[in-house]
C-alpha cells in the first residue's frame, strides 16, 4: 500500500525553526518527485515546495529563502526545514507524491497525499 | 489571492448535475494539464481528475473534467450527499519567476 506519513508538527514562536518529516512506503521512492502543500486555517490548499528525482528544488515565493526541502533516499523520506517562521506559516502541512502522466510530454500530477501534520506559529 | 480562480461555493440537490469552473492563464492552464481534488476536513485530499479529463481507478464516472484554453471545469452528475466537500483545481505553472504548482481557492459544494 502506498503511504505517506508526516511528522514534526508543533507550536513554535515567530522567528523560530521547525523541521517536518515525511516517510514514504509502498512505492519506488527514488523515481518520484515529492511536494509539500499546506492549508492555513479557513483557507485553501497552497503548494509550498517541490523536489524532483534529480534533486532540483522549487518553492512558492512566500517561503523561498526561509524553507528548504530535501530528501534522503536511504530513509525513503523528505523533509521541510522551516526557518524564520511567521504567523502566516500556521497551517496543516501535507506531504504529496507527484506522478508522471503517461504522455509523450513530461506532465505530472499529485496523486497521493499524507494525512498532514499541524504547525502553529504563535507567541 | 489564488492564481487559479474558482467560485467560492456551489450547491445542488441530490440527483442534479453541478459544474465548478476554474480560470487561469497562459503559463498554467494554457500550457499544462488541469487536475481536480476533493477535500474533506481532517482528511487527505483525493485526486478526482488528472490530465484534464482522466479519472483514476475507483473514481465514479459521475465525475468528469474538461479544459478549453485557459479555463477548465469539473462536472458532477447524479449528485449525492457524500459529494459535499471542498473541490480544488490545480496545474503546474511555468512562470519564469519560479515554476511550481498553483491551486484554485477552492469551491465548497453543498448538497441541499
Short mmCIF file of N, CA and C in Angstrom, two decimals, chain A residues 6-123:
data_model
loop_
_atom_site.label_atom_id
_atom_site.label_comp_id
_atom_site.label_asym_id
_atom_site.label_seq_id
_atom_site.Cartn_x
_atom_site.Cartn_y
_atom_site.Cartn_z
N UNK A 6 3.45 12.02 7.65
CA UNK A 6 4.15 13.23 8.08
C UNK A 6 4.32 13.23 9.60
N UNK A 7 5.35 13.94 10.04
CA UNK A 7 5.57 14.13 11.47
C UNK A 7 6.37 15.41 11.68
N UNK A 8 6.43 15.85 12.92
CA UNK A 8 7.23 17.02 13.25
C UNK A 8 6.46 18.29 13.53
N UNK A 9 5.15 18.26 13.29
CA UNK A 9 4.37 19.46 13.55
C UNK A 9 4.40 19.85 15.02
N UNK A 10 4.37 21.14 15.29
CA UNK A 10 4.48 21.61 16.68
C UNK A 10 4.07 23.08 16.76
N UNK A 11 4.09 23.62 17.97
CA UNK A 11 3.88 25.04 18.19
C UNK A 11 5.26 25.70 18.29
N UNK A 12 5.45 26.77 17.54
CA UNK A 12 6.75 27.46 17.52
C UNK A 12 6.51 28.96 17.55
N UNK A 13 7.45 29.68 18.12
CA UNK A 13 7.32 31.13 18.19
C UNK A 13 7.73 31.78 16.88
N UNK A 14 7.17 32.95 16.59
CA UNK A 14 7.62 33.69 15.39
C UNK A 14 9.13 33.87 15.40
N UNK A 15 9.75 33.66 14.23
CA UNK A 15 11.20 33.72 14.13
C UNK A 15 11.89 32.41 14.40
N UNK A 16 11.15 31.43 14.88
CA UNK A 16 11.73 30.15 15.22
C UNK A 16 11.86 29.21 14.03
N UNK A 17 12.33 27.99 14.30
CA UNK A 17 12.56 26.99 13.26
C UNK A 17 11.87 25.68 13.62
N UNK A 18 11.59 24.90 12.58
CA UNK A 18 10.95 23.59 12.75
C UNK A 18 11.31 22.74 11.55
N UNK A 19 11.42 21.43 11.75
CA UNK A 19 11.71 20.51 10.66
C UNK A 19 10.62 19.46 10.57
N UNK A 20 9.96 19.40 9.42
CA UNK A 20 8.95 18.39 9.17
C UNK A 20 9.56 17.20 8.43
N UNK A 21 9.03 16.02 8.69
CA UNK A 21 9.48 14.81 8.00
C UNK A 21 8.29 14.13 7.35
N UNK A 22 8.58 13.39 6.28
CA UNK A 22 7.56 12.59 5.60
C UNK A 22 8.19 11.26 5.22
N UNK A 23 7.66 10.17 5.78
CA UNK A 23 8.17 8.83 5.48
C UNK A 23 7.30 8.19 4.41
N UNK A 24 7.94 7.70 3.35
CA UNK A 24 7.22 7.10 2.23
C UNK A 24 7.39 5.58 2.24
N UNK A 25 6.34 4.88 1.85
CA UNK A 25 6.42 3.43 1.74
C UNK A 25 5.46 2.94 0.66
N UNK A 26 5.74 1.74 0.16
CA UNK A 26 4.83 1.11 -0.80
C UNK A 26 5.06 1.47 -2.25
N UNK A 27 6.13 2.21 -2.56
CA UNK A 27 6.43 2.54 -3.95
C UNK A 27 7.92 2.87 -4.09
N UNK A 28 8.46 2.81 -5.32
CA UNK A 28 9.89 3.09 -5.54
C UNK A 28 10.18 4.57 -5.35
N UNK A 29 10.51 4.96 -4.14
CA UNK A 29 10.64 6.35 -3.72
C UNK A 29 11.57 7.17 -4.63
N UNK A 30 12.68 6.57 -5.07
CA UNK A 30 13.69 7.32 -5.81
C UNK A 30 13.22 7.78 -7.18
N UNK A 31 12.13 7.22 -7.68
CA UNK A 31 11.67 7.55 -9.03
C UNK A 31 10.54 8.57 -9.05
N UNK A 32 10.22 9.13 -7.89
CA UNK A 32 9.12 10.09 -7.82
C UNK A 32 9.59 11.45 -7.30
N UNK A 33 9.01 12.52 -7.86
CA UNK A 33 9.16 13.85 -7.29
C UNK A 33 8.18 13.97 -6.12
N UNK A 34 8.53 14.83 -5.16
CA UNK A 34 7.71 14.96 -3.96
C UNK A 34 7.44 16.43 -3.66
N UNK A 35 6.37 16.68 -2.93
CA UNK A 35 5.94 18.04 -2.64
C UNK A 35 5.51 18.21 -1.18
N UNK A 36 5.52 19.45 -0.74
CA UNK A 36 4.84 19.87 0.48
C UNK A 36 3.75 20.86 0.07
N UNK A 37 2.54 20.64 0.58
CA UNK A 37 1.39 21.51 0.32
C UNK A 37 0.78 21.82 1.68
N UNK A 38 0.33 23.05 1.88
CA UNK A 38 -0.22 23.42 3.19
C UNK A 38 -1.62 24.01 3.06
N UNK A 39 -2.34 23.98 4.18
CA UNK A 39 -3.66 24.60 4.26
C UNK A 39 -3.75 25.37 5.57
N UNK A 40 -3.77 26.68 5.47
CA UNK A 40 -3.93 27.53 6.65
C UNK A 40 -5.38 27.45 7.14
N UNK A 41 -5.62 27.75 8.40
CA UNK A 41 -6.99 27.68 8.94
C UNK A 41 -7.97 28.52 8.13
N UNK A 42 -9.05 27.90 7.67
CA UNK A 42 -10.07 28.60 6.92
C UNK A 42 -9.69 28.97 5.50
N UNK A 43 -8.53 28.51 5.04
CA UNK A 43 -8.05 28.85 3.70
C UNK A 43 -7.98 27.61 2.82
N UNK A 44 -7.60 27.82 1.56
CA UNK A 44 -7.48 26.72 0.61
C UNK A 44 -6.09 26.10 0.61
N UNK A 45 -5.91 25.15 -0.30
CA UNK A 45 -4.62 24.48 -0.43
C UNK A 45 -3.60 25.42 -1.08
N UNK A 46 -2.37 25.39 -0.58
CA UNK A 46 -1.29 26.20 -1.13
C UNK A 46 -0.05 25.33 -1.27
N UNK A 47 0.46 25.21 -2.48
CA UNK A 47 1.71 24.48 -2.70
C UNK A 47 2.86 25.24 -2.07
N UNK A 48 3.80 24.50 -1.45
CA UNK A 48 4.91 25.12 -0.74
C UNK A 48 6.25 24.85 -1.43
N UNK A 49 6.53 23.57 -1.71
CA UNK A 49 7.85 23.22 -2.24
C UNK A 49 7.80 21.89 -2.98
N UNK A 50 8.74 21.73 -3.90
CA UNK A 50 8.81 20.54 -4.73
C UNK A 50 10.27 20.13 -4.86
N UNK A 51 10.53 18.81 -4.82
CA UNK A 51 11.88 18.32 -5.08
C UNK A 51 11.79 17.20 -6.10
N UNK A 52 12.51 17.36 -7.20
CA UNK A 52 12.49 16.39 -8.28
C UNK A 52 13.39 15.19 -7.94
N UNK A 53 13.27 14.15 -8.78
CA UNK A 53 14.11 12.96 -8.58
C UNK A 53 15.59 13.32 -8.68
N UNK A 54 15.93 14.30 -9.51
CA UNK A 54 17.34 14.68 -9.70
C UNK A 54 17.82 15.72 -8.68
N UNK A 55 16.94 16.07 -7.73
CA UNK A 55 17.33 16.99 -6.67
C UNK A 55 16.98 18.44 -6.90
N UNK A 56 16.48 18.79 -8.09
CA UNK A 56 16.08 20.18 -8.31
C UNK A 56 14.96 20.54 -7.32
N UNK A 57 15.03 21.80 -6.83
CA UNK A 57 14.08 22.28 -5.84
C UNK A 57 13.32 23.50 -6.36
N UNK A 58 12.04 23.58 -6.01
CA UNK A 58 11.22 24.73 -6.37
C UNK A 58 10.42 25.16 -5.14
N UNK A 59 10.17 26.46 -5.01
CA UNK A 59 9.48 27.00 -3.83
C UNK A 59 8.47 28.06 -4.25
N UNK A 60 7.40 28.18 -3.44
CA UNK A 60 6.50 29.31 -3.60
C UNK A 60 7.22 30.55 -3.11
N UNK A 61 6.90 31.71 -3.68
CA UNK A 61 7.61 32.94 -3.36
C UNK A 61 7.65 33.23 -1.85
N UNK A 62 6.56 32.98 -1.15
CA UNK A 62 6.45 33.38 0.25
C UNK A 62 7.39 32.62 1.19
N UNK A 63 7.95 31.50 0.74
CA UNK A 63 8.84 30.72 1.61
C UNK A 63 10.26 30.64 1.08
N UNK A 64 10.47 31.09 -0.16
CA UNK A 64 11.81 30.98 -0.76
C UNK A 64 12.82 31.75 0.09
N UNK A 65 13.94 31.09 0.42
CA UNK A 65 14.95 31.71 1.28
C UNK A 65 14.76 31.40 2.75
N UNK A 66 13.57 30.93 3.14
CA UNK A 66 13.31 30.59 4.55
C UNK A 66 13.15 29.08 4.74
N UNK A 67 12.53 28.42 3.76
CA UNK A 67 12.28 26.98 3.84
C UNK A 67 13.21 26.24 2.89
N UNK A 68 13.56 25.01 3.27
CA UNK A 68 14.39 24.15 2.42
C UNK A 68 13.80 22.75 2.40
N UNK A 69 13.55 22.25 1.19
CA UNK A 69 13.07 20.89 1.03
C UNK A 69 14.28 19.99 0.72
N UNK A 70 14.28 18.79 1.25
CA UNK A 70 15.36 17.85 0.98
C UNK A 70 14.81 16.43 1.01
N UNK A 71 15.63 15.49 0.54
CA UNK A 71 15.19 14.10 0.55
C UNK A 71 16.37 13.19 0.89
N UNK A 72 16.05 12.08 1.56
CA UNK A 72 17.04 11.07 1.93
C UNK A 72 16.58 9.76 1.30
N UNK A 73 17.28 9.33 0.25
CA UNK A 73 16.84 8.14 -0.48
C UNK A 73 16.95 6.89 0.39
N UNK A 74 17.99 6.81 1.22
CA UNK A 74 18.18 5.63 2.07
C UNK A 74 17.05 5.50 3.09
N UNK A 75 16.58 6.63 3.61
CA UNK A 75 15.50 6.61 4.61
C UNK A 75 14.13 6.74 3.97
N UNK A 76 14.07 6.87 2.64
CA UNK A 76 12.80 6.99 1.93
C UNK A 76 11.97 8.12 2.53
N UNK A 77 12.60 9.25 2.73
CA UNK A 77 11.92 10.36 3.39
C UNK A 77 12.24 11.69 2.73
N UNK A 78 11.29 12.62 2.88
CA UNK A 78 11.57 14.01 2.53
C UNK A 78 11.40 14.85 3.78
N UNK A 79 11.96 16.04 3.75
CA UNK A 79 11.96 16.93 4.90
C UNK A 79 11.64 18.35 4.45
N UNK A 80 11.14 19.14 5.38
CA UNK A 80 10.96 20.57 5.14
C UNK A 80 11.54 21.30 6.34
N UNK A 81 12.69 21.94 6.14
CA UNK A 81 13.30 22.75 7.18
C UNK A 81 12.72 24.15 7.06
N UNK A 82 12.06 24.59 8.13
CA UNK A 82 11.40 25.89 8.13
C UNK A 82 12.10 26.81 9.11
N UNK A 83 12.67 27.90 8.60
CA UNK A 83 13.37 28.89 9.43
C UNK A 83 12.67 30.23 9.36
N UNK A 84 13.00 31.10 10.29
CA UNK A 84 12.43 32.45 10.35
C UNK A 84 10.92 32.39 10.13
N UNK A 85 10.28 31.56 10.93
CA UNK A 85 8.85 31.31 10.72
C UNK A 85 8.00 32.50 11.09
N UNK A 86 6.87 32.58 10.39
CA UNK A 86 5.94 33.70 10.58
C UNK A 86 4.58 33.16 11.01
N UNK A 87 3.77 34.02 11.59
CA UNK A 87 2.42 33.62 12.00
C UNK A 87 1.66 33.04 10.80
N UNK A 88 1.88 33.62 9.63
CA UNK A 88 1.15 33.17 8.43
C UNK A 88 1.61 31.81 7.92
N UNK A 89 2.63 31.21 8.53
CA UNK A 89 3.04 29.84 8.18
C UNK A 89 2.20 28.81 8.93
N UNK A 90 1.34 29.26 9.82
CA UNK A 90 0.45 28.36 10.55
C UNK A 90 -0.45 27.62 9.58
N UNK A 91 -0.41 26.29 9.61
CA UNK A 91 -1.17 25.50 8.64
C UNK A 91 -1.02 24.02 8.94
N UNK A 92 -1.87 23.24 8.29
CA UNK A 92 -1.64 21.80 8.20
C UNK A 92 -0.75 21.59 6.97
N UNK A 93 0.34 20.87 7.15
CA UNK A 93 1.30 20.63 6.07
C UNK A 93 1.15 19.19 5.59
N UNK A 94 0.90 19.04 4.29
CA UNK A 94 0.74 17.74 3.67
C UNK A 94 1.97 17.40 2.82
N UNK A 95 2.38 16.16 2.92
CA UNK A 95 3.37 15.60 2.03
C UNK A 95 2.62 14.99 0.85
N UNK A 96 3.11 15.17 -0.38
CA UNK A 96 2.35 14.70 -1.53
C UNK A 96 3.28 14.19 -2.62
N UNK A 97 2.89 13.07 -3.22
CA UNK A 97 3.69 12.46 -4.29
C UNK A 97 3.25 12.99 -5.64
N UNK A 98 4.19 13.11 -6.54
CA UNK A 98 3.92 13.58 -7.89
C UNK A 98 4.14 12.42 -8.86
N UNK A 99 3.17 12.19 -9.70
CA UNK A 99 3.22 11.05 -10.61
C UNK A 99 3.22 11.53 -12.05
N UNK A 100 3.99 10.85 -12.90
CA UNK A 100 4.06 11.24 -14.30
C UNK A 100 2.83 10.76 -15.06
N UNK A 101 2.27 11.64 -15.87
CA UNK A 101 1.15 11.28 -16.74
C UNK A 101 1.72 10.56 -17.96
N UNK A 102 1.18 9.40 -18.33
CA UNK A 102 1.75 8.64 -19.45
C UNK A 102 1.47 9.27 -20.80
N UNK A 103 2.16 10.35 -21.10
CA UNK A 103 2.05 11.02 -22.40
C UNK A 103 3.46 11.27 -22.92
N UNK A 104 3.61 11.60 -24.22
CA UNK A 104 4.95 11.87 -24.76
C UNK A 104 5.65 13.03 -24.06
N UNK A 105 4.87 14.00 -23.57
CA UNK A 105 5.45 15.15 -22.87
C UNK A 105 5.46 14.86 -21.38
N UNK A 106 6.47 15.36 -20.67
CA UNK A 106 6.58 15.12 -19.22
C UNK A 106 5.61 15.97 -18.42
N UNK A 107 4.37 15.54 -18.37
CA UNK A 107 3.39 16.17 -17.50
C UNK A 107 3.21 15.31 -16.25
N UNK A 108 2.86 15.97 -15.14
CA UNK A 108 2.73 15.27 -13.87
C UNK A 108 1.44 15.69 -13.17
N UNK A 109 1.08 14.93 -12.15
CA UNK A 109 0.00 15.34 -11.26
C UNK A 109 0.30 14.80 -9.87
N UNK A 110 -0.25 15.46 -8.86
CA UNK A 110 -0.10 14.99 -7.48
C UNK A 110 -1.16 13.93 -7.26
N UNK A 111 -0.73 12.71 -6.95
CA UNK A 111 -1.70 11.60 -6.87
C UNK A 111 -1.89 11.01 -5.48
N UNK A 112 -0.95 11.18 -4.58
CA UNK A 112 -1.08 10.61 -3.24
C UNK A 112 -0.70 11.66 -2.21
N UNK A 113 -1.50 11.76 -1.17
CA UNK A 113 -1.29 12.75 -0.10
C UNK A 113 -1.21 12.03 1.24
N UNK A 114 -0.44 12.62 2.15
CA UNK A 114 -0.45 12.14 3.52
C UNK A 114 -1.62 12.74 4.28
N UNK A 115 -1.70 12.40 5.58
CA UNK A 115 -2.79 12.90 6.41
C UNK A 115 -2.51 14.29 6.97
N UNK A 116 -1.27 14.73 6.90
CA UNK A 116 -0.93 16.08 7.33
C UNK A 116 -0.39 16.16 8.75
N UNK A 117 0.37 17.21 9.01
CA UNK A 117 0.88 17.49 10.35
C UNK A 117 0.68 18.98 10.61
N UNK A 118 0.29 19.32 11.84
CA UNK A 118 -0.13 20.69 12.14
C UNK A 118 1.02 21.52 12.70
N UNK A 119 1.20 22.68 12.09
CA UNK A 119 2.22 23.65 12.53
C UNK A 119 1.52 24.93 12.97
N UNK A 120 1.82 25.36 14.18
CA UNK A 120 1.25 26.60 14.70
C UNK A 120 2.39 27.55 15.07
N UNK A 121 2.35 28.74 14.51
CA UNK A 121 3.35 29.76 14.82
C UNK A 121 2.66 30.84 15.65
N UNK A 122 3.03 30.91 16.91
CA UNK A 122 2.36 31.83 17.81
C UNK A 122 3.26 32.15 18.99
N UNK A 123 3.10 33.37 19.49
CA UNK A 123 3.88 33.76 20.68
C UNK A 123 3.07 33.51 21.94
#
